[in-house]
Amino acid sequence: MTAQPEHPADGRVPAIPHTINAIGDALTGEQRARFYGEVLAAEEDDVSGVMRRWWKVAMLDRARGAETSRANAAGRRLVAVEDLLEQVERAAG
């Protein structure tokens, strides 16, 4: 008998479709409300940027160990992934 890996060899997370409904469905309750508020208030030219930013948040939340990583970061003066993503988005213009 051989030992089986604890996790599948392919650790990729299936991509969330780039639609408003799919992104909203992938977010938590509080995040979902913020996402819909932002996308509904966005000007036509800004909708894709709002969707792209929240899609990244939803994908990061799906990553294996994301919740544990956030719990481990608490109180350690580390930058949360969401804050880092926001900083990168602002810097990119």
PDB file of C-alpha atoms in Angstrom:
ATOM      1  CA  MET A   1       0.000   0.000   0.000  1.00  0.00           C
ATOM      2  CA  THR A   2       1.268   3.485  -0.849  1.00  0.00           C
ATOM      3  CA  ALA A   3       0.710   6.686   1.059  1.00  0.00           C
ATOM      4  CA  GLN A   4      -1.770   9.028  -0.530  1.00  0.00           C
ATOM      5  CA  PRO A   5      -1.105  12.769  -0.545  1.00  0.00           C
ATOM      6  CA  GLU A   6      -3.265  14.766   1.816  1.00  0.00           C
ATOM      7  CA  HIS A   7      -4.175  17.186  -0.976  1.00  0.00           C
ATOM      8  CA  PRO A   8      -4.555  16.542  -4.684  1.00  0.00           C
ATOM      9  CA  ALA A   9      -1.375  17.156  -6.676  1.00  0.00           C
ATOM     10  CA  ASP A  10      -3.119  19.879  -8.683  1.00  0.00           C
ATOM     11  CA  GLY A  11      -3.760  22.650  -6.162  1.00  0.00           C
ATOM     12  CA  ARG A  12      -5.264  25.046  -8.685  1.00  0.00           C
ATOM     13  CA  VAL A  13      -8.523  26.712  -7.778  1.00  0.00           C
ATOM     14  CA  PRO A  14     -11.201  26.662 -10.479  1.00  0.00           C
ATOM     15  CA  ALA A  15     -11.682  30.149 -11.885  1.00  0.00           C
ATOM     16  CA  ILE A  16     -14.814  32.078 -11.101  1.00  0.00           C
ATOM     17  CA  PRO A  17     -16.580  33.251 -14.267  1.00  0.00           C
ATOM     18  CA  HIS A  18     -16.198  36.981 -14.934  1.00  0.00           C
ATOM     19  CA  THR A  19     -19.884  37.810 -14.478  1.00  0.00           C
ATOM     20  CA  ILE A  20     -21.570  39.963 -11.862  1.00  0.00           C
ATOM     21  CA  ASN A  21     -23.680  37.060 -10.601  1.00  0.00           C
ATOM     22  CA  ALA A  22     -20.773  34.592 -10.395  1.00  0.00           C
ATOM     23  CA  ILE A  23     -18.568  37.069  -8.548  1.00  0.00           C
ATOM     24  CA  GLY A  24     -21.394  37.989  -6.166  1.00  0.00           C
ATOM     25  CA  ASP A  25     -22.170  34.331  -5.477  1.00  0.00           C
ATOM     26  CA  ALA A  26     -18.518  33.630  -4.635  1.00  0.00           C
ATOM     27  CA  LEU A  27     -18.266  36.396  -2.030  1.00  0.00           C
ATOM     28  CA  THR A  28     -19.287  36.285   1.627  1.00  0.00           C
ATOM     29  CA  GLY A  29     -22.418  38.120   2.766  1.00  0.00           C
ATOM     30  CA  GLU A  30     -20.735  41.390   3.783  1.00  0.00           C
ATOM     31  CA  GLN A  31     -18.418  41.349   0.764  1.00  0.00           C
ATOM     32  CA  ARG A  32     -21.333  40.545  -1.542  1.00  0.00           C
ATOM     33  CA  ALA A  33     -23.286  43.561  -0.313  1.00  0.00           C
ATOM     34  CA  ARG A  34     -20.289  45.852  -0.816  1.00  0.00           C
ATOM     35  CA  PHE A  35     -19.631  44.388  -4.285  1.00  0.00           C
ATOM     36  CA  TYR A  36     -23.207  44.857  -5.476  1.00  0.00           C
ATOM     37  CA  GLY A  37     -23.278  48.374  -4.004  1.00  0.00           C
ATOM     38  CA  GLU A  38     -20.097  49.309  -5.856  1.00  0.00           C
ATOM     39  CA  VAL A  39     -21.027  47.683  -9.159  1.00  0.00           C
ATOM     40  CA  LEU A  40     -24.519  49.210  -9.130  1.00  0.00           C
ATOM     41  CA  ALA A  41     -23.130  52.678  -8.361  1.00  0.00           C
ATOM     42  CA  ALA A  42     -20.305  52.486 -10.917  1.00  0.00           C
ATOM     43  CA  GLU A  43     -20.281  54.476 -14.119  1.00  0.00           C
ATOM     44  CA  GLU A  44     -20.320  52.413 -17.321  1.00  0.00           C
ATOM     45  CA  ASP A  45     -16.569  52.723 -17.860  1.00  0.00           C
ATOM     46  CA  ASP A  46     -15.827  51.714 -14.256  1.00  0.00           C
ATOM     47  CA  VAL A  47     -17.928  48.532 -14.022  1.00  0.00           C
ATOM     48  CA  SER A  48     -15.215  46.247 -15.432  1.00  0.00           C
ATOM     49  CA  GLY A  49     -12.655  47.621 -12.952  1.00  0.00           C
ATOM     50  CA  VAL A  50     -14.991  46.993 -10.019  1.00  0.00           C
ATOM     51  CA  MET A  51     -15.682  43.486 -11.286  1.00  0.00           C
ATOM     52  CA  ARG A  52     -11.988  42.768 -11.813  1.00  0.00           C
ATOM     53  CA  ARG A  53     -11.052  43.920  -8.281  1.00  0.00           C
ATOM     54  CA  TRP A  54     -13.811  41.893  -6.585  1.00  0.00           C
ATOM     55  CA  TRP A  55     -13.082  38.860  -8.790  1.00  0.00           C
ATOM     56  CA  LYS A  56      -9.543  38.871  -7.383  1.00  0.00           C
ATOM     57  CA  VAL A  57     -10.883  39.048  -3.825  1.00  0.00           C
ATOM     58  CA  ALA A  58     -13.246  36.141  -4.496  1.00  0.00           C
ATOM     59  CA  MET A  59     -10.451  34.067  -6.043  1.00  0.00           C
ATOM     60  CA  LEU A  60      -8.109  34.781  -3.127  1.00  0.00           C
ATOM     61  CA  ASP A  61     -10.834  33.689  -0.703  1.00  0.00           C
ATOM     62  CA  ARG A  62     -11.036  30.339  -2.531  1.00  0.00           C
ATOM     63  CA  ALA A  63      -7.324  29.622  -2.147  1.00  0.00           C
ATOM     64  CA  ARG A  64      -6.571  26.640   0.046  1.00  0.00           C
ATOM     65  CA  GLY A  65      -5.638  27.821   3.538  1.00  0.00           C
ATOM     66  CA  ALA A  66      -6.822  31.421   3.017  1.00  0.00           C
ATOM     67  CA  GLU A  67      -8.878  31.469   6.222  1.00  0.00           C
ATOM     68  CA  THR A  68      -6.070  29.923   8.273  1.00  0.00           C
ATOM     69  CA  SER A  69      -3.594  32.385   6.808  1.00  0.00           C
ATOM     70  CA  ARG A  70      -5.757  35.339   7.829  1.00  0.00           C
ATOM     71  CA  ALA A  71      -6.164  33.932  11.329  1.00  0.00           C
ATOM     72  CA  ASN A  72      -2.396  33.453  11.636  1.00  0.00           C
ATOM     73  CA  ALA A  73      -1.757  37.030  10.476  1.00  0.00           C
ATOM     74  CA  ALA A  74      -3.981  38.570  13.150  1.00  0.00           C
ATOM     75  CA  GLY A  75      -1.955  40.629  15.610  1.00  0.00           C
ATOM     76  CA  ARG A  76       1.320  40.220  13.710  1.00  0.00           C
ATOM     77  CA  ARG A  77       1.313  43.596  11.945  1.00  0.00           C
ATOM     78  CA  LEU A  78       1.042  41.851   8.593  1.00  0.00           C
ATOM     79  CA  VAL A  79      -0.793  43.354   5.641  1.00  0.00           C
ATOM     80  CA  ALA A  80      -4.028  41.560   4.796  1.00  0.00           C
ATOM     81  CA  VAL A  81      -4.226  40.279   1.230  1.00  0.00           C
ATOM     82  CA  GLU A  82      -7.259  42.472   0.575  1.00  0.00           C
ATOM     83  CA  ASP A  83      -5.342  45.584   1.710  1.00  0.00           C
ATOM     84  CA  LEU A  84      -2.342  44.627  -0.394  1.00  0.00           C
ATOM     85  CA  LEU A  85      -4.571  44.092  -3.416  1.00  0.00           C
ATOM     86  CA  GLU A  86      -6.154  47.503  -2.873  1.00  0.00           C
ATOM     87  CA  GLN A  87      -2.708  49.145  -2.649  1.00  0.00           C
ATOM     88  CA  VAL A  88      -1.623  47.472  -5.895  1.00  0.00           C
ATOM     89  CA  GLU A  89      -4.825  48.514  -7.665  1.00  0.00           C
ATOM     90  CA  ARG A  90      -4.366  52.153  -6.542  1.00  0.00           C
ATOM     91  CA  ALA A  91      -0.730  52.166  -7.651  1.00  0.00           C
ATOM     92  CA  ALA A  92      -1.687  50.759 -11.060  1.00  0.00           C
ATOM     93  CA  GLY A  93      -4.099  53.656 -11.521  1.00  0.00           C
TER      94      GLY A  93
END
